[in-house]
């Protein structure tokens, strides 16, 4: 186990393309950090820099008590799990798990102990004599995790390991990875574009945008108090509604007591209610009703604007498409932002 410290890490590719810019992050020993953001935001590049698969252009990276900028991947005491499994197709599961240990010159009894222990943890002990082609996607991913596990590394790195699995299996593997990480207490850095994975797995979330960190915090901190417009729109599904204060003022609907500089008001679909109330009050026409099992999403086109806001309500509400609705949200549920800075107004 090890602490990972990034100090002003940057990655610039030939031609001046800046993939990662001035990233500083302190990952505690045993912590599960999840990097999340849209495609091209730099999260996989940053992970590969930690792994030693991408050279660091500037900044300092420490794993444990060592600066590892110039160390090869094999010297960093980390293990990586990829989205494509990266298994040897001609080898049995047992040999896939044992291969790296044999290369390190570890004694056969110790290799067998580690392989059997990892296979037991990951529920693949019955498949040790099979080759990867005879396994399901979930079983292959367990083997890939087992290959990382047997190395007993200081840190695990996960690069979108569940993206090739179907939805049901993703949920199952998500739970299993998180339980395993908690049981082992191994420092882990996990990359995903799936915000549900990010919210459910992380001790702390790191939201990246354009190669820079937008915000770091616990999942609930980022959900309940996003510090930028980008984080507000990225974390949460359906996304936070953003309403222009000029529109609210023109209609005499601007709620009072908002901080100076607020020109954009965020409100989560969960916090909008059908009907009148205190705080923010809006009116509009139901553009679409979307039943989703235990809840429904109501899309409302605001009067005089055409902007569509989303309301998440339990069950199936008594509304009809084309009908007129009043919406409300308490002051405590509103998020004040400044559009010029893109940041929350304090």
Short mmCIF file of C-alpha atoms in Angstrom, two decimals:
data_model
loop_
_atom_site.label_atom_id
_atom_site.label_comp_id
_atom_site.label_asym_id
_atom_site.label_seq_id
_atom_site.Cartn_x
_atom_site.Cartn_y
_atom_site.Cartn_z
CA UNK A 1 0.00 0.00 0.00
CA UNK A 2 1.20 3.51 -0.72
CA UNK A 3 0.32 7.15 -0.90
CA UNK A 4 0.38 8.66 -4.40
CA UNK A 5 1.25 12.34 -4.74
CA UNK A 6 1.01 14.29 -8.00
CA UNK A 7 2.56 17.74 -8.01
CA UNK A 8 1.81 19.98 -11.02
CA UNK A 9 1.79 17.07 -13.48
CA UNK A 10 1.53 18.02 -17.15
CA UNK A 11 1.62 16.10 -20.41
CA UNK A 12 2.32 17.84 -23.70
CA UNK A 13 2.38 15.80 -26.91
CA UNK A 14 4.45 16.70 -29.99
CA UNK A 15 2.84 19.62 -31.76
CA UNK A 16 1.99 21.32 -28.48
CA UNK A 17 -1.18 19.36 -27.67
CA UNK A 18 -1.70 19.70 -23.89
CA UNK A 19 -3.46 16.55 -22.63
CA UNK A 20 -2.91 17.12 -18.89
CA UNK A 21 -2.22 20.51 -17.35
CA UNK A 22 -0.86 21.25 -13.88
CA UNK A 23 -2.63 18.46 -12.01
CA UNK A 24 -1.90 18.24 -8.28
CA UNK A 25 -3.53 15.50 -6.22
CA UNK A 26 -2.71 13.72 -2.96
CA UNK A 27 -4.13 10.17 -2.76
CA UNK A 28 -4.02 8.73 0.74
CA UNK A 29 -2.80 5.23 1.52
CA UNK A 30 -5.73 2.85 0.98
CA UNK A 31 -7.97 5.45 -0.69
CA UNK A 32 -10.14 4.78 -3.76
CA UNK A 33 -9.95 7.78 -6.09
CA UNK A 34 -12.10 7.87 -9.21
CA UNK A 35 -11.18 10.07 -12.17
CA UNK A 36 -14.23 11.04 -14.19
CA UNK A 37 -14.90 13.36 -17.09
CA UNK A 38 -15.92 13.43 -20.76
CA UNK A 39 -13.96 11.76 -23.54
CA UNK A 40 -10.68 13.55 -24.17
CA UNK A 41 -10.53 15.22 -20.75
CA UNK A 42 -7.16 13.62 -19.90
CA UNK A 43 -8.22 11.01 -17.35
CA UNK A 44 -6.71 7.98 -19.12
CA UNK A 45 -3.56 9.95 -19.97
CA UNK A 46 -3.15 10.86 -16.31
CA UNK A 47 -3.61 7.22 -15.28
CA UNK A 48 -1.01 6.12 -17.84
CA UNK A 49 1.40 8.72 -16.49
CA UNK A 50 1.05 7.17 -13.03
CA UNK A 51 1.56 3.71 -14.56
CA UNK A 52 4.68 4.82 -16.44
CA UNK A 53 3.10 4.18 -19.84
CA UNK A 54 3.22 7.90 -20.70
CA UNK A 55 6.23 10.07 -19.97
CA UNK A 56 5.63 13.05 -17.68
CA UNK A 57 6.34 16.37 -19.44
CA UNK A 58 6.66 18.32 -16.19
CA UNK A 59 5.85 17.97 -12.51
CA UNK A 60 6.63 15.32 -9.90
CA UNK A 61 4.98 11.96 -9.22
CA UNK A 62 5.64 10.05 -5.99
CA UNK A 63 4.43 6.56 -5.07
CA UNK A 64 5.13 5.73 -1.46
CA UNK A 65 8.37 7.45 -0.51
CA UNK A 66 9.88 7.39 -4.03
CA UNK A 67 9.78 9.89 -6.89
CA UNK A 68 9.00 7.63 -9.85
CA UNK A 69 9.10 10.04 -12.83
CA UNK A 70 11.99 8.18 -14.46
CA UNK A 71 11.18 4.65 -13.30
CA UNK A 72 9.91 2.00 -15.71
CA UNK A 73 6.39 0.59 -15.11
CA UNK A 74 7.79 -2.64 -13.65
CA UNK A 75 9.74 -0.66 -11.05
CA UNK A 76 6.75 1.32 -9.73
CA UNK A 77 5.08 -1.48 -7.72
CA UNK A 78 1.68 -0.90 -9.32
CA UNK A 79 -0.75 -3.22 -11.12
CA UNK A 80 -3.10 -2.13 -13.89
CA UNK A 81 -6.45 -3.53 -15.04
CA UNK A 82 -7.45 -2.59 -18.60
CA UNK A 83 -10.86 -2.46 -20.27
CA UNK A 84 -9.83 -5.05 -22.89
CA UNK A 85 -8.67 -7.62 -20.25
CA UNK A 86 -5.23 -8.05 -21.95
CA UNK A 87 -5.15 -11.81 -21.26
CA UNK A 88 -2.88 -14.29 -23.03
CA UNK A 89 -5.32 -16.36 -25.16
CA UNK A 90 -3.07 -19.44 -25.40
CA UNK A 91 -2.61 -19.72 -21.62
CA UNK A 92 -4.94 -21.19 -19.02
CA UNK A 93 -6.41 -18.95 -16.35
CA UNK A 94 -3.89 -20.35 -13.86
CA UNK A 95 -0.97 -19.49 -16.13
CA UNK A 96 -2.36 -16.04 -16.90
CA UNK A 97 -2.40 -15.37 -13.16
CA UNK A 98 1.02 -16.90 -12.54
CA UNK A 99 2.90 -15.50 -15.57
CA UNK A 100 4.06 -12.22 -14.06
CA UNK A 101 5.09 -13.88 -10.81
CA UNK A 102 7.23 -16.43 -12.66
CA UNK A 103 8.97 -13.59 -14.49
CA UNK A 104 9.82 -12.08 -11.11
CA UNK A 105 11.48 -15.33 -10.05
CA UNK A 106 9.02 -16.00 -7.21
CA UNK A 107 9.12 -19.57 -5.86
CA UNK A 108 6.50 -22.02 -7.13
CA UNK A 109 4.79 -22.63 -3.74
CA UNK A 110 4.37 -18.87 -3.23
CA UNK A 111 3.00 -18.48 -6.77
CA UNK A 112 0.49 -21.24 -6.14
CA UNK A 113 -0.57 -19.69 -2.82
CA UNK A 114 -1.18 -16.29 -4.40
CA UNK A 115 -3.00 -17.71 -7.43
CA UNK A 116 -5.29 -19.90 -5.33
CA UNK A 117 -5.99 -17.07 -2.90
CA UNK A 118 -6.86 -14.61 -5.68
CA UNK A 119 -8.97 -17.20 -7.51
CA UNK A 120 -10.92 -17.83 -4.31
CA UNK A 121 -11.52 -14.11 -3.70
CA UNK A 122 -12.71 -13.58 -7.27
CA UNK A 123 -14.74 -16.79 -7.51
CA UNK A 124 -12.78 -18.15 -10.47
CA UNK A 125 -11.21 -21.18 -8.74
CA UNK A 126 -13.32 -23.52 -10.92
CA UNK A 127 -11.96 -21.97 -14.11
CA UNK A 128 -8.20 -22.20 -13.53
CA UNK A 129 -7.76 -24.89 -16.22
CA UNK A 130 -9.78 -23.01 -18.86
CA UNK A 131 -8.48 -20.66 -21.51
CA UNK A 132 -9.90 -17.13 -21.88
CA UNK A 133 -12.00 -17.99 -24.94
CA UNK A 134 -14.04 -20.39 -22.76
CA UNK A 135 -14.94 -17.62 -20.28
CA UNK A 136 -17.67 -14.98 -20.23
CA UNK A 137 -16.83 -11.28 -20.23
CA UNK A 138 -17.32 -11.04 -16.49
CA UNK A 139 -15.10 -14.07 -15.85
CA UNK A 140 -12.37 -12.63 -18.07
CA UNK A 141 -12.52 -9.36 -16.16
CA UNK A 142 -12.13 -11.29 -12.89
CA UNK A 143 -9.04 -12.99 -14.33
CA UNK A 144 -7.63 -9.60 -15.32
CA UNK A 145 -8.24 -8.37 -11.78
CA UNK A 146 -6.69 -11.55 -10.39
CA UNK A 147 -3.53 -10.99 -12.40
CA UNK A 148 -3.22 -7.58 -10.74
CA UNK A 149 -4.14 -8.97 -7.33
CA UNK A 150 -1.49 -11.73 -7.21
CA UNK A 151 1.26 -9.14 -7.55
CA UNK A 152 0.28 -7.66 -4.16
CA UNK A 153 1.13 -4.17 -5.45
CA UNK A 154 1.31 -0.87 -3.62
CA UNK A 155 -1.47 0.50 -5.83
CA UNK A 156 -4.13 -0.65 -8.30
CA UNK A 157 -4.85 1.32 -11.47
CA UNK A 158 -8.14 0.66 -13.28
CA UNK A 159 -8.67 1.99 -16.83
CA UNK A 160 -12.43 1.77 -17.53
CA UNK A 161 -12.44 -1.94 -16.62
CA UNK A 162 -16.21 -2.41 -16.94
CA UNK A 163 -16.92 -0.61 -20.21
CA UNK A 164 -17.07 -3.83 -22.26
CA UNK A 165 -19.63 -5.51 -19.98
CA UNK A 166 -23.42 -5.43 -20.24
CA UNK A 167 -25.40 -3.25 -17.83
CA UNK A 168 -26.34 -5.98 -15.34
CA UNK A 169 -22.83 -7.38 -15.16
CA UNK A 170 -21.37 -3.89 -14.78
CA UNK A 171 -23.41 -3.38 -11.63
CA UNK A 172 -22.30 -6.73 -10.21
CA UNK A 173 -18.62 -6.15 -11.00
CA UNK A 174 -18.80 -2.60 -9.66
CA UNK A 175 -19.92 -3.92 -6.30
CA UNK A 176 -17.29 -6.68 -6.33
CA UNK A 177 -14.40 -4.32 -7.16
CA UNK A 178 -15.43 -1.91 -4.42
CA UNK A 179 -15.80 -4.67 -1.82
CA UNK A 180 -12.44 -6.14 -2.80
CA UNK A 181 -10.70 -2.77 -2.60
CA UNK A 182 -12.16 -2.10 0.86
CA UNK A 183 -11.16 -5.55 2.08
CA UNK A 184 -7.58 -5.24 0.81
CA UNK A 185 -7.18 -1.54 1.63
CA UNK A 186 -5.02 -1.05 -1.47
CA UNK A 187 -4.58 2.48 -2.82
CA UNK A 188 -6.57 2.62 -6.05
CA UNK A 189 -6.95 5.01 -8.96
CA UNK A 190 -9.96 4.25 -11.14
CA UNK A 191 -10.88 5.87 -14.48
CA UNK A 192 -14.42 5.88 -15.84
CA UNK A 193 -16.68 8.00 -18.02
CA UNK A 194 -19.72 6.52 -16.25
CA UNK A 195 -20.79 8.90 -13.51
CA UNK A 196 -22.88 6.25 -11.72
CA UNK A 197 -19.74 4.13 -11.37
CA UNK A 198 -17.90 7.20 -10.17
CA UNK A 199 -20.53 8.20 -7.59
CA UNK A 200 -20.92 4.70 -6.14
CA UNK A 201 -17.27 3.60 -6.04
CA UNK A 202 -15.23 6.61 -4.98
CA UNK A 203 -13.96 7.69 -1.59
CA UNK A 204 -13.23 10.92 -3.48
CA UNK A 205 -14.10 11.97 -7.01
CA UNK A 206 -11.81 13.97 -9.29
CA UNK A 207 -13.67 15.68 -12.14
CA UNK A 208 -11.40 16.51 -15.09
CA UNK A 209 -12.16 18.87 -17.95
CA UNK A 210 -9.74 19.86 -20.68
CA UNK A 211 -6.82 18.24 -18.86
CA UNK A 212 -7.40 20.22 -15.66
CA UNK A 213 -9.05 19.36 -12.34
CA UNK A 214 -12.44 21.05 -11.99
CA UNK A 215 -13.21 19.80 -8.48
CA UNK A 216 -12.14 17.16 -5.96
CA UNK A 217 -14.36 15.88 -3.15
CA UNK A 218 -16.59 13.09 -1.92
CA UNK A 219 -19.36 12.07 -4.33
CA UNK A 220 -21.99 13.77 -2.18
CA UNK A 221 -19.93 16.96 -1.86
CA UNK A 222 -19.76 17.24 -5.64
CA UNK A 223 -23.43 16.38 -6.05
CA UNK A 224 -24.77 18.76 -3.41
CA UNK A 225 -22.25 21.59 -3.86
CA UNK A 226 -20.69 21.71 -7.33
CA UNK A 227 -18.12 24.49 -7.52
CA UNK A 228 -18.31 25.05 -11.29
CA UNK A 229 -20.97 25.08 -13.98
CA UNK A 230 -19.17 22.16 -15.63
CA UNK A 231 -19.31 19.94 -12.52
CA UNK A 232 -22.95 20.93 -11.92
CA UNK A 233 -23.86 19.77 -15.41
CA UNK A 234 -21.68 16.67 -15.46
CA UNK A 235 -22.44 15.11 -12.07
CA UNK A 236 -26.03 13.95 -11.70
CA UNK A 237 -28.45 12.32 -14.10
CA UNK A 238 -30.61 13.91 -15.39
CA UNK A 239 -28.28 16.89 -15.44
CA UNK A 240 -28.81 19.99 -13.31
CA UNK A 241 -31.12 22.59 -14.87
CA UNK A 242 -29.46 25.96 -15.56
CA UNK A 243 -31.77 28.98 -15.74
CA UNK A 244 -30.75 32.47 -16.86
CA UNK A 245 -31.36 35.08 -14.17
CA UNK A 246 -32.23 37.68 -16.86
CA UNK A 247 -35.19 35.51 -17.86
CA UNK A 248 -36.33 35.21 -14.25
CA UNK A 249 -36.05 38.97 -13.67
CA UNK A 250 -37.97 39.75 -16.86
CA UNK A 251 -40.83 37.58 -15.64
CA UNK A 252 -40.68 38.85 -12.07
CA UNK A 253 -39.76 35.36 -10.90
CA UNK A 254 -36.26 35.99 -9.55
CA UNK A 255 -35.97 34.65 -5.99
CA UNK A 256 -34.48 37.05 -3.44
CA UNK A 257 -31.35 36.80 -1.28
CA UNK A 258 -29.07 35.43 -4.01
CA UNK A 259 -25.37 36.39 -3.83
CA UNK A 260 -24.17 39.36 -5.88
CA UNK A 261 -22.84 38.26 -9.26
CA UNK A 262 -25.33 35.44 -9.77
CA UNK A 263 -26.52 35.38 -13.38
CA UNK A 264 -27.15 31.66 -13.72
CA UNK A 265 -29.25 29.59 -11.35
CA UNK A 266 -28.87 25.83 -11.05
CA UNK A 267 -31.55 23.51 -9.70
CA UNK A 268 -31.46 19.73 -9.74
CA UNK A 269 -34.38 17.82 -11.28
CA UNK A 270 -34.88 16.13 -7.88
CA UNK A 271 -35.40 19.50 -6.18
CA UNK A 272 -38.09 20.84 -8.53
CA UNK A 273 -41.62 20.11 -7.37
CA UNK A 274 -44.90 20.09 -9.26
CA UNK A 275 -47.04 22.93 -7.93
CA UNK A 276 -46.60 26.31 -6.29
CA UNK A 277 -44.26 26.94 -3.36
CA UNK A 278 -41.70 29.27 -1.80
CA UNK A 279 -38.37 30.23 -3.38
CA UNK A 280 -38.17 29.69 -7.14
CA UNK A 281 -41.51 29.48 -8.99
CA UNK A 282 -41.69 28.67 -12.72
CA UNK A 283 -44.49 27.94 -15.16
CA UNK A 284 -44.51 26.16 -18.48
CA UNK A 285 -45.95 23.49 -20.74
CA UNK A 286 -45.29 19.75 -20.47
CA UNK A 287 -43.19 18.88 -23.51
CA UNK A 288 -42.67 15.21 -22.64
CA UNK A 289 -43.51 12.73 -19.89
CA UNK A 290 -40.97 9.93 -19.59
CA UNK A 291 -41.97 7.08 -17.23
CA UNK A 292 -38.89 5.27 -15.86
CA UNK A 293 -40.27 2.65 -13.48
CA UNK A 294 -40.19 3.86 -9.88
CA UNK A 295 -39.81 7.47 -11.08
CA UNK A 296 -40.72 9.68 -14.01
CA UNK A 297 -39.00 12.54 -15.80
CA UNK A 298 -41.18 15.47 -16.77
CA UNK A 299 -39.76 17.86 -19.39
CA UNK A 300 -41.29 21.33 -19.15
CA UNK A 301 -40.86 24.14 -21.72
CA UNK A 302 -40.74 27.38 -19.72
CA UNK A 303 -43.16 30.15 -20.66
CA UNK A 304 -41.61 32.90 -22.75
CA UNK A 305 -38.32 31.11 -23.15
CA UNK A 306 -38.65 27.73 -24.79
CA UNK A 307 -35.96 26.38 -22.47
CA UNK A 308 -36.83 22.88 -21.34
CA UNK A 309 -36.21 21.98 -17.70
CA UNK A 310 -36.32 18.47 -16.27
CA UNK A 311 -38.25 17.43 -13.17
CA UNK A 312 -37.71 14.04 -11.53
CA UNK A 313 -40.72 12.82 -9.57
CA UNK A 314 -41.60 9.51 -7.88
CA UNK A 315 -44.06 7.19 -9.59
CA UNK A 316 -46.24 8.36 -12.48
CA UNK A 317 -47.52 11.94 -12.03
CA UNK A 318 -50.97 13.07 -13.11
CA UNK A 319 -49.79 15.31 -15.95
CA UNK A 320 -50.40 15.28 -19.69
CA UNK A 321 -48.18 16.38 -22.55
CA UNK A 322 -49.26 19.87 -23.63
CA UNK A 323 -50.67 20.64 -20.19
CA UNK A 324 -49.70 23.73 -18.21
CA UNK A 325 -47.65 23.27 -15.03
CA UNK A 326 -46.31 25.34 -12.17
CA UNK A 327 -42.96 24.27 -10.72
CA UNK A 328 -41.22 25.35 -7.53
CA UNK A 329 -38.01 24.81 -5.62
CA UNK A 330 -36.97 26.07 -2.16
CA UNK A 331 -34.19 28.63 -1.86
CA UNK A 332 -32.02 26.05 -0.10
CA UNK A 333 -32.00 23.92 -3.27
CA UNK A 334 -30.73 26.65 -5.60
CA UNK A 335 -27.13 26.84 -6.86
CA UNK A 336 -25.87 30.33 -7.77
CA UNK A 337 -23.28 30.58 -10.57
CA UNK A 338 -21.59 33.28 -12.60
CA UNK A 339 -21.51 32.47 -16.30
CA UNK A 340 -18.40 34.57 -17.05
CA UNK A 341 -16.19 32.78 -14.52
CA UNK A 342 -18.06 29.48 -14.77
CA UNK A 343 -17.84 29.20 -11.00
CA UNK A 344 -20.19 29.06 -8.05
CA UNK A 345 -20.89 32.44 -6.47
CA UNK A 346 -19.91 32.31 -2.79
#
